[in-house]
Coordinates of C-alpha atoms and ligand atoms in Angstrom, one line a residue:
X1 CA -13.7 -25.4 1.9
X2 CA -14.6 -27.0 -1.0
X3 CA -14.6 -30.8 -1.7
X4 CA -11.6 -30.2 -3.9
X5 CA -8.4 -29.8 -1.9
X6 CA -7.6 -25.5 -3.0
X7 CA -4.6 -23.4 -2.8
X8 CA -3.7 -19.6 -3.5
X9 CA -1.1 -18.9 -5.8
X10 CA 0.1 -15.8 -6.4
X11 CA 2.8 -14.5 -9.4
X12 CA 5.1 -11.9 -8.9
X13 CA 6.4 -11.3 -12.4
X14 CA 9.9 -12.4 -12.9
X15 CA 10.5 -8.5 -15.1
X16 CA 10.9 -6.7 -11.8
X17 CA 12.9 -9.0 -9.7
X18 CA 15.8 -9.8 -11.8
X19 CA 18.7 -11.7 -11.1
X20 CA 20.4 -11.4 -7.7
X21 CA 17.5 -9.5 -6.1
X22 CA 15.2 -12.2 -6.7
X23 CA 15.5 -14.9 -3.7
X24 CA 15.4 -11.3 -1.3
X25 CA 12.0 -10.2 -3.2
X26 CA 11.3 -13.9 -2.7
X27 CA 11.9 -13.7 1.2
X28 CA 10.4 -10.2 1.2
X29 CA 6.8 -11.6 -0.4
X30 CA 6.8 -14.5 1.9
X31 CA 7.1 -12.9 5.0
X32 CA 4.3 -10.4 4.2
X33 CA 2.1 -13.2 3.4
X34 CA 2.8 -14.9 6.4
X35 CA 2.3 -11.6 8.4
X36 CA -1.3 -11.6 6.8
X37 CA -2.4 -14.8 7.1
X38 CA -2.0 -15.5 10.8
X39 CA -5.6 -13.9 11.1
X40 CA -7.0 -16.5 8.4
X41 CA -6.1 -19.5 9.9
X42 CA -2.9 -21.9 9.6
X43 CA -1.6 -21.8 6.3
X44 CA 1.9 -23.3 4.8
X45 CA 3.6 -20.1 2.7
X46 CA 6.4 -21.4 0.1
X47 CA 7.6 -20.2 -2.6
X48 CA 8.5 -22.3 -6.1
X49 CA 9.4 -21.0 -9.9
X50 CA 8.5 -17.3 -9.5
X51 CA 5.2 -19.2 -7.5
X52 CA 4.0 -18.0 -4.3
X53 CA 1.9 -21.2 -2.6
X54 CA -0.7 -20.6 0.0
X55 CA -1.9 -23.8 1.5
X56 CA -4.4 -23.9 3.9
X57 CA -3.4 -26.5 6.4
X58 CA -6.8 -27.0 8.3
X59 CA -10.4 -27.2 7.5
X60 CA -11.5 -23.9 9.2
X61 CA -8.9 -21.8 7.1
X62 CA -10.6 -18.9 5.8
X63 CA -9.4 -19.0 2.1
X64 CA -12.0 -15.8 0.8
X65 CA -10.0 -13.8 4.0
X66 CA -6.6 -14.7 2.6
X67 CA -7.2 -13.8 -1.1
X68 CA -8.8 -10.1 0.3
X69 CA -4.9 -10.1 2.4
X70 CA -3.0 -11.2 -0.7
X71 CA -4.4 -9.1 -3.1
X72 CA -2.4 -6.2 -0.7
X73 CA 0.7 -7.4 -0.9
X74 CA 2.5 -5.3 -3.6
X75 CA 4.9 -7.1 -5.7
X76 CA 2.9 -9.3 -6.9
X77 CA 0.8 -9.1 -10.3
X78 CA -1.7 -12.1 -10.7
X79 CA -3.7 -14.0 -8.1
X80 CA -5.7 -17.3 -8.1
X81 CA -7.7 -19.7 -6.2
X82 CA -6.1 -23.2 -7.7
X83 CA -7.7 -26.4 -7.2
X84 CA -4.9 -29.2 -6.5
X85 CA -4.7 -32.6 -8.5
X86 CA -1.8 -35.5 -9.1
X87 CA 0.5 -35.1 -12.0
X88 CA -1.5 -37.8 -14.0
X89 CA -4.5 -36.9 -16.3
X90 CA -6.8 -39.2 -14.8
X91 CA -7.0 -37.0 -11.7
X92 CA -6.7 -34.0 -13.6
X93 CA -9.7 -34.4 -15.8
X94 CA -11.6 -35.5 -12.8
X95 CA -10.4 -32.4 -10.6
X96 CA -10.8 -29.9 -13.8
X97 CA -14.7 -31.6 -14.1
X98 CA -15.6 -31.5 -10.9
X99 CA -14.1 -28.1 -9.9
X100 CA -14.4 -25.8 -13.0
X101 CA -18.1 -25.6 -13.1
X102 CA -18.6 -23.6 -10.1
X103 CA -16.0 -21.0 -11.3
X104 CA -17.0 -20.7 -14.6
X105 CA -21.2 -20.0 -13.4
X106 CA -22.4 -17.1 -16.0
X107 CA -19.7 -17.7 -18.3
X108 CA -20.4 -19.1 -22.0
X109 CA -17.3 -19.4 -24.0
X110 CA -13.8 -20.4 -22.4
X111 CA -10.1 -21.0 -22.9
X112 CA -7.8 -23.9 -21.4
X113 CA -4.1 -23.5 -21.6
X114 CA -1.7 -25.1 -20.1
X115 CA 1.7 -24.7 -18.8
X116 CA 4.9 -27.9 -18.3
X117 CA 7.2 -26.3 -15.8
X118 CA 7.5 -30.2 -15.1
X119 CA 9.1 -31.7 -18.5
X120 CA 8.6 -34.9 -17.7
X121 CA 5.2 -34.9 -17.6
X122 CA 4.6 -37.6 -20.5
X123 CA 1.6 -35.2 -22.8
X124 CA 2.7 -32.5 -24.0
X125 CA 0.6 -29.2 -23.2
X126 CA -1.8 -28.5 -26.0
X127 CA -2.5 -32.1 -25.4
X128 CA -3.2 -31.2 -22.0
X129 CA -5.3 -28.3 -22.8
X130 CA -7.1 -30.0 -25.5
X131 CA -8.4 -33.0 -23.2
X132 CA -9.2 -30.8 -20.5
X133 CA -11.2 -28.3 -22.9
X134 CA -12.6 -31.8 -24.3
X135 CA -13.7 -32.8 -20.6
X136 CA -15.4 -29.5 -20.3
X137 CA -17.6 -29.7 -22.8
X138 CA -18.9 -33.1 -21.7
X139 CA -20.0 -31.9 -18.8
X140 CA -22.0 -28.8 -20.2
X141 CA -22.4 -28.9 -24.0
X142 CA -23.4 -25.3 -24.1
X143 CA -20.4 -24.1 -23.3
X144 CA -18.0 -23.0 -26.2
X145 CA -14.4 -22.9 -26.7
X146 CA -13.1 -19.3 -28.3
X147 CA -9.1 -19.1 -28.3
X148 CA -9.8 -15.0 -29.2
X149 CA -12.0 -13.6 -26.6
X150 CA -13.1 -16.3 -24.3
X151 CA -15.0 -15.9 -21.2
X152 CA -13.1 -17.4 -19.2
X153 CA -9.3 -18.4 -19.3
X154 CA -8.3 -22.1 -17.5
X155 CA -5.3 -22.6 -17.1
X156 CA -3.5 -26.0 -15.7
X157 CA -0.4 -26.1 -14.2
X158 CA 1.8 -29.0 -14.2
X159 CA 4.4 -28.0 -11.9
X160 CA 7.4 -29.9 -9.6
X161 CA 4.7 -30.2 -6.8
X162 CA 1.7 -31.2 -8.5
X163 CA -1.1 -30.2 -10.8
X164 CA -2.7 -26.7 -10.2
X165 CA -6.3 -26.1 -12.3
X166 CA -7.4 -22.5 -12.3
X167 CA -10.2 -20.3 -13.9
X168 CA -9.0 -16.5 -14.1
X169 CA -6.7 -15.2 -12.6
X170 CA -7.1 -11.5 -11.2
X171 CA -4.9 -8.3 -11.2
X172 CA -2.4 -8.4 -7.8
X173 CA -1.2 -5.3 -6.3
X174 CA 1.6 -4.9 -8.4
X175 CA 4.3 -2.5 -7.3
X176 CA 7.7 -3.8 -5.6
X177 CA 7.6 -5.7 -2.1
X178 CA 7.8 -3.5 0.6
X179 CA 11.1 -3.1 2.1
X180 CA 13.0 -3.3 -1.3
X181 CA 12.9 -0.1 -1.7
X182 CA 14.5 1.6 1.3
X183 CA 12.1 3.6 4.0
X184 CA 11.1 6.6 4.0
X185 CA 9.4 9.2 6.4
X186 CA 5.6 10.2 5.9
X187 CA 4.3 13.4 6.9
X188 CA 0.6 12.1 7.7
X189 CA -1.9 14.5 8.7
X190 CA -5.5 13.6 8.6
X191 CA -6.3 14.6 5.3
X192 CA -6.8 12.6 2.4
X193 CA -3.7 13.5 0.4
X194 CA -1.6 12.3 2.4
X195 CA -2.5 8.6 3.1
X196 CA -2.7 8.3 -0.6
X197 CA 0.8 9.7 -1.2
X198 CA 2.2 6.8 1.7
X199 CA 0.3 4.1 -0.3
X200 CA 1.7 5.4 -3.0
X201 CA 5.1 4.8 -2.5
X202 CA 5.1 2.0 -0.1
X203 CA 3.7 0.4 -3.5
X204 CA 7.2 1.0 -5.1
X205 CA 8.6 -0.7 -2.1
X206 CA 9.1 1.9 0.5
X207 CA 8.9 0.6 4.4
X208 CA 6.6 3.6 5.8
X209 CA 7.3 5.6 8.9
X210 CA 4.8 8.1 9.8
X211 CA 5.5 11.5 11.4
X212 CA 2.6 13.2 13.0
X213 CA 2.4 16.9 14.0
X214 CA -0.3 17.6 16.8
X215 CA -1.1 21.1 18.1
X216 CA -2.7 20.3 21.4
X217 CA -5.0 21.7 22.6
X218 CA -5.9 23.5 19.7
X219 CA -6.0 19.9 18.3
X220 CA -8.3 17.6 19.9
X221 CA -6.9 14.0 21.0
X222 CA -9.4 12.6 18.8
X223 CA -7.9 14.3 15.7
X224 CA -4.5 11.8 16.9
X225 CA -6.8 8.9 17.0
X226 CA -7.8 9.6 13.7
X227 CA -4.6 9.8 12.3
X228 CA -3.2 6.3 13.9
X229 CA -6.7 4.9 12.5
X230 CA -5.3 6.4 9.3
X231 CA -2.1 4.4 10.1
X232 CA -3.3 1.6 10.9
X233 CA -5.6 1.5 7.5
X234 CA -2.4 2.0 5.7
X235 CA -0.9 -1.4 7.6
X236 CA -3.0 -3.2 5.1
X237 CA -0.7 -2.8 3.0
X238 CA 2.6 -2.1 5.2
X239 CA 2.4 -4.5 8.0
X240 CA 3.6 -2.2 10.4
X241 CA 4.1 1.4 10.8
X242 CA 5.9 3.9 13.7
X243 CA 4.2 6.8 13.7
X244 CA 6.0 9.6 15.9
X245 CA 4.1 12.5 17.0
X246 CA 5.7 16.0 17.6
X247 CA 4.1 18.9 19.2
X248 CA 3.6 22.4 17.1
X249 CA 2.0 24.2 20.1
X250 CA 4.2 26.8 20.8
X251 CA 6.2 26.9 17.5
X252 CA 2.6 28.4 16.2
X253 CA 1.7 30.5 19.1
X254 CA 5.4 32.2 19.0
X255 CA 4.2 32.7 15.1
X256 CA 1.0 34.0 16.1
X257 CA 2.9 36.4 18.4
X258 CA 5.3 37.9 16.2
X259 CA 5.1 37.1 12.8
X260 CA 3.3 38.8 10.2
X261 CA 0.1 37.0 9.3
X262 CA 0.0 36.4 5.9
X263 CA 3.2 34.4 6.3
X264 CA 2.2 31.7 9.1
X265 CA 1.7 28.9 7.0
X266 CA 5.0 28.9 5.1
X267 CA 6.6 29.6 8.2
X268 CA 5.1 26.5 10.2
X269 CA 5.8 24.6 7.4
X270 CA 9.5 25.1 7.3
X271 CA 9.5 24.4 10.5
X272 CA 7.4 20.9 10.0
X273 CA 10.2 19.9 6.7
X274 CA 13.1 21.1 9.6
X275 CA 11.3 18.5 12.0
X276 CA 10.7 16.2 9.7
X277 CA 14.5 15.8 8.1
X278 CA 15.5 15.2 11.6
X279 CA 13.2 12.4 12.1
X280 CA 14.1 10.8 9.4
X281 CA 17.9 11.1 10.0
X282 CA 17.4 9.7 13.4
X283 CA 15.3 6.8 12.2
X284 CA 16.8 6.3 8.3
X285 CA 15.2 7.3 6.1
X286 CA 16.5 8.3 2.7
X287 CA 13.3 10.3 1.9
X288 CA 9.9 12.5 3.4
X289 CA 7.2 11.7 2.0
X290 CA 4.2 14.2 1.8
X291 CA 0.7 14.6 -0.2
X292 CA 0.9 17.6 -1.7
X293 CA -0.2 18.5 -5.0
X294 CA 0.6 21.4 -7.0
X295 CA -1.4 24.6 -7.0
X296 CA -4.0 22.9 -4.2
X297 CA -3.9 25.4 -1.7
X298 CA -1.8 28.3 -1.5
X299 CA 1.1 26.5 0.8
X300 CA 1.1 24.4 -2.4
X301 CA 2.6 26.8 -5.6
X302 CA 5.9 26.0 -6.7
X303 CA 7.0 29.0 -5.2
X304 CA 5.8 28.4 -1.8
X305 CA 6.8 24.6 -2.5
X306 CA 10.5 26.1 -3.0
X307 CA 10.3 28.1 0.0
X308 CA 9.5 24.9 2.5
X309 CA 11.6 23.0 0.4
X310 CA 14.7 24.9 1.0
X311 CA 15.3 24.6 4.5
X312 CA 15.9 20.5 4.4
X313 CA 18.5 18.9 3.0
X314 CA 16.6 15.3 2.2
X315 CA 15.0 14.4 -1.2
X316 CA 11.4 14.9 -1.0
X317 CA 8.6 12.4 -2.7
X318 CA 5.5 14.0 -3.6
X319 CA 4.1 11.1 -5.4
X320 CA 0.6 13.2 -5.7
X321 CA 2.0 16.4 -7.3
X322 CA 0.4 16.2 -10.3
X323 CA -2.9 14.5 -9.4
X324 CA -6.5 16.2 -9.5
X325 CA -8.5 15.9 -6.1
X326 CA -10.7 13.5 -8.2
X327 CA -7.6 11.1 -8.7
X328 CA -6.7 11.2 -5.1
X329 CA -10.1 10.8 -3.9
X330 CA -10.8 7.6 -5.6
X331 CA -7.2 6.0 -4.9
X332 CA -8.5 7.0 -1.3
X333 CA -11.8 5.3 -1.6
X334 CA -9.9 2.1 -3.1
X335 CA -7.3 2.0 -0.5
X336 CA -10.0 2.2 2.4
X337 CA -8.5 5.6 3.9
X338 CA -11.4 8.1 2.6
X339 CA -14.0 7.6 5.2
X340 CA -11.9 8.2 7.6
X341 CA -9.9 10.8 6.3
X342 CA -13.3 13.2 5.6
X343 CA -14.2 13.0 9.6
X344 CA -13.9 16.6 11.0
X345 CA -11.6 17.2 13.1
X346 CA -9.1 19.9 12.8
X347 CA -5.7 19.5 11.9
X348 CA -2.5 21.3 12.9
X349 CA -2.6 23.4 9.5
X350 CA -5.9 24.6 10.2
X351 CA -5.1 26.7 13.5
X352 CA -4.6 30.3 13.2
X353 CA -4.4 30.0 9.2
X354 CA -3.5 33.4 8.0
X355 CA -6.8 35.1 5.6
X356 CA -4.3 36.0 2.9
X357 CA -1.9 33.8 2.5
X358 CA 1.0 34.0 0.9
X359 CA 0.9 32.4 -3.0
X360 CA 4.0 33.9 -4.2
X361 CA 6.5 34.2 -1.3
X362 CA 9.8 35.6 -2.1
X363 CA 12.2 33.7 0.3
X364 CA 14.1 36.5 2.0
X365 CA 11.0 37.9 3.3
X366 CA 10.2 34.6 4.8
X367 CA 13.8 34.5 6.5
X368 CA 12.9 37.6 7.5
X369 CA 9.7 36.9 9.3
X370 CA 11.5 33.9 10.2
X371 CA 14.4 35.8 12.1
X372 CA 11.5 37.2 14.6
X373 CA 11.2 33.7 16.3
X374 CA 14.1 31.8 17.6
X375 CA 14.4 28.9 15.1
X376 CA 16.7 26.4 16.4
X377 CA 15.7 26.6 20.1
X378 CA 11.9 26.2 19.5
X379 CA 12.9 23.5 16.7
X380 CA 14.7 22.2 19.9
X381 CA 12.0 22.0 22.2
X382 CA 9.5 20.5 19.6
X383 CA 11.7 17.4 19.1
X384 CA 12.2 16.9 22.7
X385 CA 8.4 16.7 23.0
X386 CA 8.5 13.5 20.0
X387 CA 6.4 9.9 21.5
X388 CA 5.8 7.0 19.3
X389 CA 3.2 5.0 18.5
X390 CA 3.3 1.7 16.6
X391 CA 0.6 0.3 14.6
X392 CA 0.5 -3.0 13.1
X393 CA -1.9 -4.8 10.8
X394 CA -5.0 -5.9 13.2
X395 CA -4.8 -10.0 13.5
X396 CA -7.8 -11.0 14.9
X397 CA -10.1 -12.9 12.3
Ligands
ATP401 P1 -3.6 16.3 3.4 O1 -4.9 15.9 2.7 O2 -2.6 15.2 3.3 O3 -3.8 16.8 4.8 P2 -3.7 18.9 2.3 O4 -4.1 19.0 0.9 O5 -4.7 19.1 3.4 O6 -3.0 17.5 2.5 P3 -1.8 20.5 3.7 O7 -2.6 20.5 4.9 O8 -1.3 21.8 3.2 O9 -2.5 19.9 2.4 O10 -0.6 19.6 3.9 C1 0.3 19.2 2.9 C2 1.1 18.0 3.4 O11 1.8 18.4 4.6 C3 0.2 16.9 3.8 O12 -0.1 16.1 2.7 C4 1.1 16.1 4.7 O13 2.0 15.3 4.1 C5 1.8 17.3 5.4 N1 1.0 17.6 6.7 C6 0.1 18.6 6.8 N2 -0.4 18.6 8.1 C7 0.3 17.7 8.8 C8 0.3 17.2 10.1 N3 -0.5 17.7 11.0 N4 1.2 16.2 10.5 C9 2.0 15.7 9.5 N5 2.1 16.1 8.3 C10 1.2 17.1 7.9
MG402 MG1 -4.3 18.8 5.5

C-alpha cells in the first residue's frame, strides 16, 4: 500500500436505480463486492450517497486484486482508486501533493474539480478546486491546467465521511446488478456463442443458471469439464452458477435409428428447448437463454429458429441474434471465455450431424419425423438422468 491511506469507490449511477429500487440495488452491489473481495484480503464494504466504499482494513490487502474484481460487478459505471484525507484543506493539499504525482506520471495538462456533498464544508468548491490545482502546480511547474481537454481529470470529494482525492476515474461494468433482473436458464454448450450470450444478460441483471446437454460417450468427460471451466469463467461476473447436466444419448441414437437424416438437428433441438423449459420451470426461471445468431448455421434461419421455438412455451433471449462472429469473438476474448471455448472437444450438436441439413424446414414435416420417436417418454427418461453441478467464483488469492 501506499504511504497515503487508499480506498476504492465505485459509482453506480443514480439514472438506473430510481426511487424505491435503489436501497435493493444498493444491497445487491454490496454483497457482490463482498463476494469478490474475500480473496483480496479484509476489506470494510459500505455504501454512502450513490457511493460504494472499499476499504482495505489491513496492510496486506491486495487493492490492484480488488479493482480487477470490481470492475466485474455490473451495475456500476465508474471506478476509482481514492486517496483518503480530513475534511480540512490543510490535509487535503498535503494528501492531493503528495498522492497525485504518481497517478498523474506521463500526463501534461490536468483538471481539478471538486464536489460538496458535505455543505458545511466552510470553501466553497471552485475554491477547492482552484487551491488544489494551485498546489499542483507547485510541485511540478510543467504541468498545465486545460479545463477543455485535460489529461487528466482530479477530482476531490468532500463527502459525510471524509475527503476522497482521485485522478481518473475508469469505465465500470455498467449493466444492472445481478439478481435485479429475475433468472434465467442458459443453454451452455462449449462454444463460444453461448458464454457470450449468458454474459450478456447477466449484465442486464439476470442471476444465470446453466443447463448442459452431454451425449456420453459420444461426448468425452473432458468436453463436461470444459463446459463447467466455461462456468466457472462466467462466475466472474455471476458469483455463482448451477449448472445441470442432462443426457442426449439415446434421444439422438433413437433419431439416428428412425428419423430421416436431414432432419436430426431440428429434431434434437426441439427436444433440447422441451428439456430446457422444464428446467427452467422446475428451478424459476422466467427465460432460456441461448447464443444463437441468425443465419450462423443452418439450425440457425428464422425458419428453423421457428421450428425449435414452437415446441416451448417460455420467452426465449437470444441476446447474440444479430451479432457477426467478429462481435462475439471479441466480447469472448474480453470476457476471458475464448481460450477456452476454441479447445476441441466435441459437443452434443456435433454427433451424427445430418450432411444436408435442413435450412428451410416446413414444421409439419418435422412433426412428422418427430412422430417416428416416442417424444414424451424419451423426454422422460432424459430428465430423469439431470445431476448438478455448482460453480462459484474461485477465492483463493
Ligand atoms: P455455441 O458457440 O454457443 O455452441 P453455436 O454457434 O455452436 O453456439 P449451436 O451448436 O447450433 O450453435 O447451438 C446453438 C445454441 O444452442 C448454443 O448457443 C447454446 O445456447 C445451445 N446449445 C448447443 N449445444 C448445447 C449443449 N450441448 N448444451 C446446452 N446448450 C447447447
Ligand atoms: Mg455449438
Amino acid at each position: 500500500m501506499s504511504e497515503f491511506r487508499e480506498v476504492i469507490l465505485c459509482k453506480y449511477g443514480e439514472l438506473v436505480l430510481k426511487g424505491a429500487n435503489l436501497s435493493f440495488f444498493e444491497s445487491l452491489l454490496v454483497k457482490e463486492m463482498k463476494a469478490r473481495a474475500r480473496r483480496h484480503g479484509k476489506f470494510n464494504i459500505y455504501h454512502v450517497q450513490s457511493t460504494l466504499y472499499i476499504e482495505p482494513l489491513e496492510e496486506d490487502c491486495d487493492l490492484d486484486g480488488m479493482l480487477a474484481s470490481a470492475r466485474r460487478v455490473f451495475g456500476i459505471v465508474g471506478i476509482t482508486r481514492a486517496a483518503v484525507a480530513e475534511k480540512n484543506m490543510e490535509d487535503i493539499l498535503r494528501v492531493a501533493k503528495g498522492y497525485l504525482p504518481a497517478q498523474m506520471v506521463g500526463k501534461r495538462t490536468f483538471r481539478v474539480d471538486a464536489k460538496r456533498a458535505d455543505k458545511k464544508f466552510p470553501l466553497p468548491s471552485p475554491e477547492i478546486a482552484g487551491e488544489v490545482g494551485g498546489a499542483l502546480l507547485s510541485v511540478n511547474p510543467k504541468w498545465k491546467v486545460d479545463l477543455h481537454e485535460p489529461d487528466c481529470r482530479i477530482r476531490v470529494e468532500i463527502r459525510e465521511t471524509a475527503a476522497y482525492i482521485h485522478a481518473d476515474q475508469e469505465k465500470g461494468a455498467g449493466g444492472m446488478p445481478i439478481r435485479s433482473n429475475g433468472r434465467g436458464l442458459l443453454l451452455l454448450s462449449g462454444g463460444i456463442d453461448s458464454p457470450v450470450a449468458g454474459y450478456m444478460m447477466a449484465k442486464r441483471g439476470v442471476e444465470i443458471e446453466a443447463l448442459h446437454f452431454e451425449s456420453f460417450p459420444y461426448t468425452s468427460e473432458r468436453a463436461k469439464e470444459k463446459v463447467m471451466q466455461l462456468a466457472s469463467e462466467l462466475c466472474e461476473y455471476c458469483t455463482k452458477i448451477h449448472v445441470h447436466v442432462i443426457s442426449l444419448t439415446h434421444i439422438q441414437e433413437e433419431l439416428r435409428d428412425k428419423c430421416e437424416e436431414d432432419y436430426f438437428t431440428l429434431l434434437l433441438r426441439r427436444f433440447m428447448m422441451t428439456l430446457a423449459e422444464r428446467c427452467a420451470r422446475t428451478y424459476k426461471c422466467g427465460a432460456l437463454i441461448t447464443g444463437e445468431s441468425l443465419g450462423q448455421v443452418a439450425s440457425q434461419t428464422m425458419e428453423a429458429l421457428n421450428v425449435t421455438n414452437e415446441v416451448v412455451n417460455i420467452p426465449v433471449f437470444r441476446p447474440c441474434i444479430g451479432m457477426d462472429k467478429e462481435e462475439i469473438v471479441q466480447i469472448a476474448r474480453q470476457i476471458g471465455t475464448f481460450e477456452t471455448s476454441i479447445l476441441p472437444y466435441e459437443d452434443c450438436c456435433t454427433v451424427f450431424t445430418p450432411r444436408h441439413p435442413r435450412t428451410r424446414p416446413v414444421l409439419e414435416k418435422v412433426l412428422a419425423q418427430q412422430a417416428k420417436v416416442d417424444f414424451d417418454a424419451l423426454v422422460e427418461e432424459a430428465w430423469n438422468t439431470m445431476y448438478t453441478e455448482t460453480c462459484t467464483l474461485k477465492e483463493e488469492r
